[in-house]
PDB file of C-alpha atoms in Angstrom:
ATOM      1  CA  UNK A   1      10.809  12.079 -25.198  1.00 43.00           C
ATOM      2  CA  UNK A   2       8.186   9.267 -23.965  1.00 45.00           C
ATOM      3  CA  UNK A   3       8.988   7.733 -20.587  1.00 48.00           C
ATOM      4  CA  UNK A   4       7.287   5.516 -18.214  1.00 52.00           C
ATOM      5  CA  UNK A   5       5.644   7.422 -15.733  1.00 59.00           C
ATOM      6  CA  UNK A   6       6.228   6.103 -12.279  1.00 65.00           C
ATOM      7  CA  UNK A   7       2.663   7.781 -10.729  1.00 71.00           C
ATOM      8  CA  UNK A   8       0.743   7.068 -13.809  1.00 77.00           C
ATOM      9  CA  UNK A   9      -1.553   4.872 -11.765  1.00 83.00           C
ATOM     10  CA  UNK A  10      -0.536   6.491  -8.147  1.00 83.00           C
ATOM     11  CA  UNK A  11      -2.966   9.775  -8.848  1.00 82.00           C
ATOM     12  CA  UNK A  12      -6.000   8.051  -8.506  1.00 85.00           C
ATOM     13  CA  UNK A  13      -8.405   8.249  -5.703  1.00 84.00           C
ATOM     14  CA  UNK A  14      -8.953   4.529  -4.606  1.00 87.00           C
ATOM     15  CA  UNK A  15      -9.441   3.181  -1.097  1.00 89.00           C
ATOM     16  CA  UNK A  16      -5.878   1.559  -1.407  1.00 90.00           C
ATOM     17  CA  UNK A  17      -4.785   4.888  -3.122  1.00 89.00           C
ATOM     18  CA  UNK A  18      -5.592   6.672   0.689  1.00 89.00           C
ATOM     19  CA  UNK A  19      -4.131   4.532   3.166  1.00 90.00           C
ATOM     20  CA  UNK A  20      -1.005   6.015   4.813  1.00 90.00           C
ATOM     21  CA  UNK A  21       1.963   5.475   2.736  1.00 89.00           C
ATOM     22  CA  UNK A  22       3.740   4.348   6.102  1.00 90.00           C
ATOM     23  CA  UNK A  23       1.242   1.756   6.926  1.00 91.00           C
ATOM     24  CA  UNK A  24       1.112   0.450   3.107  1.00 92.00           C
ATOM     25  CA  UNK A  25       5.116   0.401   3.420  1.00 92.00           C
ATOM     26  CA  UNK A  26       5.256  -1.550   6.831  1.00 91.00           C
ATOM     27  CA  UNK A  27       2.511  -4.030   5.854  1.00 91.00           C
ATOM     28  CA  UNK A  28       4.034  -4.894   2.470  1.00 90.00           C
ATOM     29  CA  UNK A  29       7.810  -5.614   3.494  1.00 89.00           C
ATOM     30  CA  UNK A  30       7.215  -7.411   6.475  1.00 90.00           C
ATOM     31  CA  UNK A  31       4.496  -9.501   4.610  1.00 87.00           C
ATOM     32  CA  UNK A  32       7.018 -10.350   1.715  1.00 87.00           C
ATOM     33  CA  UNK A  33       9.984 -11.375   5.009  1.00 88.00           C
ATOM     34  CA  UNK A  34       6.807 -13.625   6.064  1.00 86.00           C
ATOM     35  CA  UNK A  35       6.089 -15.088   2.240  1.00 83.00           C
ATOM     36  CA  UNK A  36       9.781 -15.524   1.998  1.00 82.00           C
ATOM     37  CA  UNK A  37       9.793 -18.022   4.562  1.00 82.00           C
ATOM     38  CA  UNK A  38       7.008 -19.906   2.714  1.00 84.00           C
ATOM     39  CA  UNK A  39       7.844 -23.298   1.645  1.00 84.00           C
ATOM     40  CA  UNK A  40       4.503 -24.508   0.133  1.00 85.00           C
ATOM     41  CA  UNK A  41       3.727 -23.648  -3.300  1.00 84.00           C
ATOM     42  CA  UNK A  42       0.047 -23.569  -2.968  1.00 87.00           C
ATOM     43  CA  UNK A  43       0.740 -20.760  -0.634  1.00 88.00           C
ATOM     44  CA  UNK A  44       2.987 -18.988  -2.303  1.00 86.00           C
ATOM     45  CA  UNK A  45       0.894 -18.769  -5.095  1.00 88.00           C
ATOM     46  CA  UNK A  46      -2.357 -18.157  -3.243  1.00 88.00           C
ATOM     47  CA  UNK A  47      -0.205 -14.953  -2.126  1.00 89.00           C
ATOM     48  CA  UNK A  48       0.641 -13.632  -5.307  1.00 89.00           C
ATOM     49  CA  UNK A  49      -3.437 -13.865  -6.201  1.00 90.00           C
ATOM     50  CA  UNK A  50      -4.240 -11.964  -3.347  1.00 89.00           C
ATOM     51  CA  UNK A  51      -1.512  -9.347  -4.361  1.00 91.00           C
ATOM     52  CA  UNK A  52      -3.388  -9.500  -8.201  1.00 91.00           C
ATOM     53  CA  UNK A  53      -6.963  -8.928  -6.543  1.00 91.00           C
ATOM     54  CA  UNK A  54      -5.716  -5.918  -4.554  1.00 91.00           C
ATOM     55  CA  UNK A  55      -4.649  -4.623  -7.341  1.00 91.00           C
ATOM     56  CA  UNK A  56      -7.840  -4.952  -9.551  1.00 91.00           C
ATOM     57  CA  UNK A  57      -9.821  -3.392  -6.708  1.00 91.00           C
ATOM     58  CA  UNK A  58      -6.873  -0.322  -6.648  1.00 90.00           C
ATOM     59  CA  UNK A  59      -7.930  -0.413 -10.727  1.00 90.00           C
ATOM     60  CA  UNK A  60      -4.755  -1.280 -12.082  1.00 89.00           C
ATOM     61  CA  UNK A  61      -5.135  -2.917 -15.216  1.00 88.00           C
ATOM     62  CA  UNK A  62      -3.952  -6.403 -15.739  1.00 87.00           C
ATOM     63  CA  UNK A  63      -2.463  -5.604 -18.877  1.00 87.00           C
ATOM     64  CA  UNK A  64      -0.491  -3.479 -16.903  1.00 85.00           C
ATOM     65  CA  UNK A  65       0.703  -5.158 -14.355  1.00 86.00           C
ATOM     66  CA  UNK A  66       1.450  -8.284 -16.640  1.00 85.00           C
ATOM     67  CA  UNK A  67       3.900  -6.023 -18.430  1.00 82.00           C
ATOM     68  CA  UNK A  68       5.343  -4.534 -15.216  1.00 81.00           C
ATOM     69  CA  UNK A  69       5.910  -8.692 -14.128  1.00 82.00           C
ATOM     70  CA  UNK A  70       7.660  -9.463 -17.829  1.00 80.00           C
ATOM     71  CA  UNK A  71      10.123  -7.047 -17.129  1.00 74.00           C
ATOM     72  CA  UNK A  72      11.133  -8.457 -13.734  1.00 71.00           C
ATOM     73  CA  UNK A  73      10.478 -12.398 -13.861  1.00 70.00           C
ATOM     74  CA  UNK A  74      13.542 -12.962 -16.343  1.00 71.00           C
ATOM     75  CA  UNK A  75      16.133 -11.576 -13.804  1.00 70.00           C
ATOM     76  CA  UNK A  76      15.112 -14.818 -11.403  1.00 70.00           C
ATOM     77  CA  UNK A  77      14.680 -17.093 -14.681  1.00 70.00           C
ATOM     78  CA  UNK A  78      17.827 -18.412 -14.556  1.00 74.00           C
ATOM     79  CA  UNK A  79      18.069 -19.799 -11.238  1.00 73.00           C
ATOM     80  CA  UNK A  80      14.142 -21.242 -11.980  1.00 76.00           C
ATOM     81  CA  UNK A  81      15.760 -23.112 -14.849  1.00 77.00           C
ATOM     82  CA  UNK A  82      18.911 -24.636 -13.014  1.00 79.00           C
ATOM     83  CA  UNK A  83      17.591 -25.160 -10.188  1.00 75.00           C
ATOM     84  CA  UNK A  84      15.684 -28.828 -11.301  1.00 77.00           C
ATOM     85  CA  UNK A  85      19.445 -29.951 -12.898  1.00 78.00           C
ATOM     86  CA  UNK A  86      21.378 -28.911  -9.102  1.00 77.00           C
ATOM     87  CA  UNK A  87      19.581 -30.035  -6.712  1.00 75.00           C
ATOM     88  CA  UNK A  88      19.273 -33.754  -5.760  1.00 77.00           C
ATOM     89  CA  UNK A  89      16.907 -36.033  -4.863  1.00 74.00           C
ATOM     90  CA  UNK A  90      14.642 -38.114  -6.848  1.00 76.00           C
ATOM     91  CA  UNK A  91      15.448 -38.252 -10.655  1.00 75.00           C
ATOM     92  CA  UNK A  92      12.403 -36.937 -12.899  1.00 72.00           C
ATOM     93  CA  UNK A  93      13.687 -36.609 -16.513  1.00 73.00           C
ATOM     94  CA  UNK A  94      17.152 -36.818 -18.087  1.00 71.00           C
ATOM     95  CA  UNK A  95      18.083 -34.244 -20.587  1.00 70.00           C
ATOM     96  CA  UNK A  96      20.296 -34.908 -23.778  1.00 71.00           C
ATOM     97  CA  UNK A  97      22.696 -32.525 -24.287  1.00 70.00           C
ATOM     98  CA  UNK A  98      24.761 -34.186 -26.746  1.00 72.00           C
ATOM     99  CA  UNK A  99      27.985 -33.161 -24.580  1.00 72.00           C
ATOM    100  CA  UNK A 100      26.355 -34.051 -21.562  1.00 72.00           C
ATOM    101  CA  UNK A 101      23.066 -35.268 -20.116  1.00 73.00           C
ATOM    102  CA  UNK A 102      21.711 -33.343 -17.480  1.00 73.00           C
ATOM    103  CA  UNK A 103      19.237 -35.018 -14.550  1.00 78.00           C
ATOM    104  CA  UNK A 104      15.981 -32.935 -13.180  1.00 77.00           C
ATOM    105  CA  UNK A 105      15.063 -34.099  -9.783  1.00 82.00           C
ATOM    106  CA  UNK A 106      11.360 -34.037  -8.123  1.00 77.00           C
ATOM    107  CA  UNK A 107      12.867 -31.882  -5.466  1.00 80.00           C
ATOM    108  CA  UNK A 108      14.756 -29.499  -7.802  1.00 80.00           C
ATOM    109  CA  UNK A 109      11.574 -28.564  -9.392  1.00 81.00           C
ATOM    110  CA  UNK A 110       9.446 -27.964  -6.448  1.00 83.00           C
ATOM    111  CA  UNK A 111      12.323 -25.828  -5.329  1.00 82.00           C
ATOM    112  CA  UNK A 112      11.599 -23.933  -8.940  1.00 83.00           C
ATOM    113  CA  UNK A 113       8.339 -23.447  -8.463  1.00 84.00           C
ATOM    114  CA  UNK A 114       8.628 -22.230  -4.801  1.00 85.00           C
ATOM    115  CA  UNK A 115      11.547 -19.961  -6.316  1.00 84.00           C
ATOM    116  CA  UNK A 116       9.229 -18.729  -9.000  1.00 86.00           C
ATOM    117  CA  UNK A 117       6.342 -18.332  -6.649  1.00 86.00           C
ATOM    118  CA  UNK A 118       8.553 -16.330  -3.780  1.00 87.00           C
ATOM    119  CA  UNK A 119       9.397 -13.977  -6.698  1.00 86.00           C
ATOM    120  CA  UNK A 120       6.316 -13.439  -8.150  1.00 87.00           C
ATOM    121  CA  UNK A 121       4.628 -12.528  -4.974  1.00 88.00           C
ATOM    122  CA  UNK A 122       7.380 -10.419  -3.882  1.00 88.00           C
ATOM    123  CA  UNK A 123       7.160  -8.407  -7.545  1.00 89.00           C
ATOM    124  CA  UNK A 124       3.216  -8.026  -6.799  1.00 91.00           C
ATOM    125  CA  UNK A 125       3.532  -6.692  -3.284  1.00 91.00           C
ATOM    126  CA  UNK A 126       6.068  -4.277  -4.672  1.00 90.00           C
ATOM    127  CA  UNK A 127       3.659  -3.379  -7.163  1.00 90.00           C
ATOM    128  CA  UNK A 128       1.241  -2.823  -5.248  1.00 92.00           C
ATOM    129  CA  UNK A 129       3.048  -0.514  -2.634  1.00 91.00           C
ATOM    130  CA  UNK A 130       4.711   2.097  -5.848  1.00 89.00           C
ATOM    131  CA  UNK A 131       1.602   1.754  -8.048  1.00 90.00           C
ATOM    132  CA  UNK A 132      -0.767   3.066  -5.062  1.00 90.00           C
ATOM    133  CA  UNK A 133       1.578   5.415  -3.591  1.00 89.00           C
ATOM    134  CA  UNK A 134       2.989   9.058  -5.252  1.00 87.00           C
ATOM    135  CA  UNK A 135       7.207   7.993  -5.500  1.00 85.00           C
ATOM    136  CA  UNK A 136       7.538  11.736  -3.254  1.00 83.00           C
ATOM    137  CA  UNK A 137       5.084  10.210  -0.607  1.00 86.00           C
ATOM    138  CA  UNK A 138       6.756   6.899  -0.610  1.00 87.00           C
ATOM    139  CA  UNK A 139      10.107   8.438  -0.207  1.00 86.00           C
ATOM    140  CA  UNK A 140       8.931  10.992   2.821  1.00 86.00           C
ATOM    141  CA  UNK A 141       7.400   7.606   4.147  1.00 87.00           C
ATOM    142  CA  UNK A 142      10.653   5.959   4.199  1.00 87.00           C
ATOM    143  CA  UNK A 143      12.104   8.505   5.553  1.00 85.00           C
ATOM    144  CA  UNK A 144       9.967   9.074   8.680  1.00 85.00           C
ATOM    145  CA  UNK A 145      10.685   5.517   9.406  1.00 86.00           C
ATOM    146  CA  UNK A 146      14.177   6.054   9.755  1.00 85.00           C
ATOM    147  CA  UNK A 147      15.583   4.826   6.552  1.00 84.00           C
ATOM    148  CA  UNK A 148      19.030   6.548   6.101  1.00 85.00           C
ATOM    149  CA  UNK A 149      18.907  10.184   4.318  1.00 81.00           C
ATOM    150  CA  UNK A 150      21.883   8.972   2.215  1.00 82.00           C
ATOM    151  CA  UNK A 151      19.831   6.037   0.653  1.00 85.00           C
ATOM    152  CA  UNK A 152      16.934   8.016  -0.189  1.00 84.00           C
ATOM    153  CA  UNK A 153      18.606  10.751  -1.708  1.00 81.00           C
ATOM    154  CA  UNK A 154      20.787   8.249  -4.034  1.00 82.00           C
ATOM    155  CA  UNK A 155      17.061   6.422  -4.459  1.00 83.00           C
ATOM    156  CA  UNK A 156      15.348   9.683  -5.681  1.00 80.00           C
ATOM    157  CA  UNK A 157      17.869  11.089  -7.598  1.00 80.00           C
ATOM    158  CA  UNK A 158      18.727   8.202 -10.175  1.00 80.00           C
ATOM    159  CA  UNK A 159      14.847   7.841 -10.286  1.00 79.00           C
ATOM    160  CA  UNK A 160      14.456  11.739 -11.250  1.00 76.00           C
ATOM    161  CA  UNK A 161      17.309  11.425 -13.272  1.00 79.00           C
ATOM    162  CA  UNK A 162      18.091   8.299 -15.104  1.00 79.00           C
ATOM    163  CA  UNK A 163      15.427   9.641 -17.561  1.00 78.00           C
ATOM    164  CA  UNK A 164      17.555  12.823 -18.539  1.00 79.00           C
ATOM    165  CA  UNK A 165      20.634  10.780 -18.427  1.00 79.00           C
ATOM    166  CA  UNK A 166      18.404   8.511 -21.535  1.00 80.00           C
ATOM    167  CA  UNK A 167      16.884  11.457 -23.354  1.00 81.00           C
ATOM    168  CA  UNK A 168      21.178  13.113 -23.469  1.00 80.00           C
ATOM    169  CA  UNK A 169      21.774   9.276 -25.001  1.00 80.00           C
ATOM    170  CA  UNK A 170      19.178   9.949 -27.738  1.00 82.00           C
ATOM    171  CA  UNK A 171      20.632  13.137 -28.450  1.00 83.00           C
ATOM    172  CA  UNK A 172      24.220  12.008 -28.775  1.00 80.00           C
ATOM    173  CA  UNK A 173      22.982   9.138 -30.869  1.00 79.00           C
ATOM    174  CA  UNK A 174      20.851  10.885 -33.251  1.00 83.00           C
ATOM    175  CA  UNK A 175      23.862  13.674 -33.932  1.00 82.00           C
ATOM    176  CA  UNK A 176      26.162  10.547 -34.647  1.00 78.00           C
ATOM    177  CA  UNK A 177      23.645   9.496 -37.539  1.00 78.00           C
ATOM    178  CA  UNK A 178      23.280  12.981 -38.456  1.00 83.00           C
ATOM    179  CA  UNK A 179      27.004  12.815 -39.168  1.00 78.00           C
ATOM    180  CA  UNK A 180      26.796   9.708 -40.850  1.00 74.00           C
ATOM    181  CA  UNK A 181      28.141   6.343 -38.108  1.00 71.00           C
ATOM    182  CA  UNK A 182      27.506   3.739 -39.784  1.00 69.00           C
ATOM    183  CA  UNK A 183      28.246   1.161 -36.512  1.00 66.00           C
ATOM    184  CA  UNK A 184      30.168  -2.132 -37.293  1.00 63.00           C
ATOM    185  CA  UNK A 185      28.935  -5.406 -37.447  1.00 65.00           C
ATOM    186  CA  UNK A 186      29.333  -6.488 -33.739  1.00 64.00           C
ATOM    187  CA  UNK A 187      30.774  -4.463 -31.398  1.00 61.00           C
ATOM    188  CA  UNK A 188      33.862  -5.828 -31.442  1.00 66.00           C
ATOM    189  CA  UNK A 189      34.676  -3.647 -34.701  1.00 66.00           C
ATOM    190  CA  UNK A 190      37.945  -1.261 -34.074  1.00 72.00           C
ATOM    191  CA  UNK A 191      35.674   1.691 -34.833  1.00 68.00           C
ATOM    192  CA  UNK A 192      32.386   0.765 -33.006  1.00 72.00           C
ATOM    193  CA  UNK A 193      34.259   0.445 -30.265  1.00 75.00           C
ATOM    194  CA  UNK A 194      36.267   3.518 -29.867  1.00 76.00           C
ATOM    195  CA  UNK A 195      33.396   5.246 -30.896  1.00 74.00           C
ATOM    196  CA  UNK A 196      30.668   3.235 -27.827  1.00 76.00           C
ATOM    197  CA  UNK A 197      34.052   4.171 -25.945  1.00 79.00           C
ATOM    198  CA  UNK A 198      33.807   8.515 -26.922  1.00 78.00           C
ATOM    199  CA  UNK A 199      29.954   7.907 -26.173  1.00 78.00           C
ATOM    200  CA  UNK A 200      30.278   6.285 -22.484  1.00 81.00           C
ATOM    201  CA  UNK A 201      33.282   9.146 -21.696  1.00 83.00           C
ATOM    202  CA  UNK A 202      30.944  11.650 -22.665  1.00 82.00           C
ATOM    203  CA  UNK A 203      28.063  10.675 -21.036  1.00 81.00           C
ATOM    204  CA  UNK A 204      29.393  10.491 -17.983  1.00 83.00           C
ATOM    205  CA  UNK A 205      31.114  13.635 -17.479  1.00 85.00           C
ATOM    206  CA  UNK A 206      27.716  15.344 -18.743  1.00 81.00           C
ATOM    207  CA  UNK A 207      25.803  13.811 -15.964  1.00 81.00           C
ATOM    208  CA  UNK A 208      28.432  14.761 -13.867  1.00 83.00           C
ATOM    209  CA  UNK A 209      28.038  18.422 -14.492  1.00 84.00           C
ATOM    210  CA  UNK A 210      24.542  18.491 -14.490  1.00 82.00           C
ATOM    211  CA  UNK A 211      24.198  16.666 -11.251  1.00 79.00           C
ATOM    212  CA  UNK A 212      26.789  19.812  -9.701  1.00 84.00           C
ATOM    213  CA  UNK A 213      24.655  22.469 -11.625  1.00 87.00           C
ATOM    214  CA  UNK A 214      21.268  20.832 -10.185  1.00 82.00           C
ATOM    215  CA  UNK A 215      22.746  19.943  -6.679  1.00 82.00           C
ATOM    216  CA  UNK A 216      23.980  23.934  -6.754  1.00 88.00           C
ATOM    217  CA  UNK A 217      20.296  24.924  -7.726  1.00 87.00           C
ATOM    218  CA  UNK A 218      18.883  22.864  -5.218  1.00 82.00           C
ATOM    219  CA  UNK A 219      20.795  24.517  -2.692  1.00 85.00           C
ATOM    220  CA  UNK A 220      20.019  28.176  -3.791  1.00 89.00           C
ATOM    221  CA  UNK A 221      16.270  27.155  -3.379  1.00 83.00           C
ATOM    222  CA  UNK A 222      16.809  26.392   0.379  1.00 82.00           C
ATOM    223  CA  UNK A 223      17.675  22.131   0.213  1.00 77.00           C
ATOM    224  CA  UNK A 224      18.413  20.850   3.113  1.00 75.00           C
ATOM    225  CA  UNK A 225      18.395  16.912   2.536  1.00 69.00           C
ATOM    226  CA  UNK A 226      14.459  16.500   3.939  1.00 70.00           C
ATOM    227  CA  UNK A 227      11.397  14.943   1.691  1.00 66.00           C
ATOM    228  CA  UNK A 228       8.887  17.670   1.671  1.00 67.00           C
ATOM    229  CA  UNK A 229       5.664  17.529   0.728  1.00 64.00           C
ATOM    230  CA  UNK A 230       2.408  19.171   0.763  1.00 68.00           C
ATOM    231  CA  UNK A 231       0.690  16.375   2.335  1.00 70.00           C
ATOM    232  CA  UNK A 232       1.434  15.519   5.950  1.00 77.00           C
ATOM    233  CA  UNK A 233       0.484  11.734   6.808  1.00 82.00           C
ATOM    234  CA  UNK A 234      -1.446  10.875   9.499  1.00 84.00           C
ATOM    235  CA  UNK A 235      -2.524   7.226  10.719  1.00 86.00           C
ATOM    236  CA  UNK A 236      -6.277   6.985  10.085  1.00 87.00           C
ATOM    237  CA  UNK A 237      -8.600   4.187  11.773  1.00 89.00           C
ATOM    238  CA  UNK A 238      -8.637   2.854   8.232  1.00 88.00           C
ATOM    239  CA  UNK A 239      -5.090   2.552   8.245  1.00 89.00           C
ATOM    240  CA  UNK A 240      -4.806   0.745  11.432  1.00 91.00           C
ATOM    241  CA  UNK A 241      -7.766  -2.124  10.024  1.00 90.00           C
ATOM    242  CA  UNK A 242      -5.234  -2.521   6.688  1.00 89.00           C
ATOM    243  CA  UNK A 243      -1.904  -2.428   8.713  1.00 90.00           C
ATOM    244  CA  UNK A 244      -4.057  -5.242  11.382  1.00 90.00           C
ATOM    245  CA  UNK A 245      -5.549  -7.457   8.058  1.00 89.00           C
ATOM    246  CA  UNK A 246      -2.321  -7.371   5.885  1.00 88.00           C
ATOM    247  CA  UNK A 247       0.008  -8.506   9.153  1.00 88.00           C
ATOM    248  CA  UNK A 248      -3.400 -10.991  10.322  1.00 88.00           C
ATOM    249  CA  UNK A 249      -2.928 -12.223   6.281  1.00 86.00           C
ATOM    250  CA  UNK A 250       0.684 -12.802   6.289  1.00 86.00           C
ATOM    251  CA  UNK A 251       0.950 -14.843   9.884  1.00 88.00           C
ATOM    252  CA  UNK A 252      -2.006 -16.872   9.228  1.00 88.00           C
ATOM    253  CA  UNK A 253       0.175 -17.456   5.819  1.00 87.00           C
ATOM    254  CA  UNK A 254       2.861 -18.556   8.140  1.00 86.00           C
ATOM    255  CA  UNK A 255       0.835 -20.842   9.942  1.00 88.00           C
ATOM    256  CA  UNK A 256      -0.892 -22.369   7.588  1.00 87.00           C
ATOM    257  CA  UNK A 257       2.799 -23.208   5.813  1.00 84.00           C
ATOM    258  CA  UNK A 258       3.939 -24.641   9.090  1.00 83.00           C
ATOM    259  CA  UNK A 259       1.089 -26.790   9.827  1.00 79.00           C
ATOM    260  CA  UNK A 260       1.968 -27.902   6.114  1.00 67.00           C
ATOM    261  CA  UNK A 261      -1.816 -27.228   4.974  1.00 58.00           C
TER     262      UNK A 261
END
């Protein structure tokens, strides 16, 4: 089975690629809490570019990250398109619905585009963060800042797993056409349903047993509940410049918004 590969870019040996995960962590949530309080789109989008150029100089492709953005964007594309029809203010264009004519205001699509541009640069700073930093070093990270065990072990272990959870799905699907399902026309056919129904049942309760019989294994080898790696982190003048520039970046951001430049 083919999945993606979360440290298919993480492995390389870039400048980026070496800061302390801890630093690279800090620097990129508090700067996405300072871009959230953004409210000029010039800015917002002059963020997300700077997120992009980091990026090309970790040598991520932009094919790649393009893809990575297409899977995200839609889940704030809603909101982006209602948000010119509910807000008020200034009528721009109406729009014929035949049932009903909706109104897009001036201020309902700036508040789009600052929506759309608080999301993008949010998804880029994210991107940058997991696509320059091994998942097991950004876990330990989080964890030596005090994020709660609990949190990181449900984090790392539908990560690790959600992948043999899909390949069991392939599995179960490709015996079902090996026994001949032919599946309704919509999946509100009697039989397609019962069947989805058998499929979901099973699923589960083989996830469940494997999770016991890995969480038992786990244990044998000497788990205890503590990221381990073999790789202890240690803040680097280098790290200290990036964690100074990224936090410099993000409150001249700030300033810059409130001086509405």
């Amino acid at each position: 089975m083919k999945h993606f590969h979360l440290d298919e870019f993480a492995q390389m040996d870039t400048f980026f690629h070496r800061i302390d995960p801890r630093a690279k962590t800090v620097t990129t949530l508090v700067f996405i809490f300072l871009a959230a309080g953004v409210k000029t789109p010039a800015l917002l989008f002059a963020t997300a570019f700077f997120w992009i150029l980091l990026l090309i100089f970790a040598q991520i492709p932009l094919s790649y990250i393009f893809s990575r953005i297409t899977w995200v964007i839609p889940f704030a594309g809603i909101m982006i398109l209602i948000f010119p029809f509910i807000k008020p203010g200034e009528t721009l264009l109406h729009v014929n619905l035949w049932v009903v004519t909706l109104t897009a205001t001036k201020e309902g699509v700036r508040e789009a585009v600052m929506l759309f541009g608080r999301v993008l640069a949010s998804i880029l700073a994210v991107l940058f963060l997991t696509l320059t930093t091994r998942f097991n070093y950004l876990l330990k990270a989080l964890a030596e800042l005090r994020v709660p065990a609990v949190f990181l072990q449900l984090l790392e272990f539908t990560v690790r797993y959600i992948f043999v959870a899909m390949d069991e799905l392939k599995r179960m699907r490709r015996a079902r056409k090996a026994r001949a399902f032919v599946a309704g026309k919509n999946i509100w056919h009697l039989h397609t349903l019962r069947t989805l129904g058998q499929l979901v049942g099973s699923l589960f309760i083989r996830a469940y047993e494997r999770g016991e019989r890995v969480y038992l294994a786990m244990l044998s080898r000497g788990y205890t509940g503590k990221m381990k790696t073999l790789h202890d982190f240690r803040m680097m003048p280098k790290d200290f410049i990036w964690t100074v520039l990224v936090l410099g970046a993000g409150i001249v951001l700030v300033i810059l918004d409130r001086r509405g430049l």
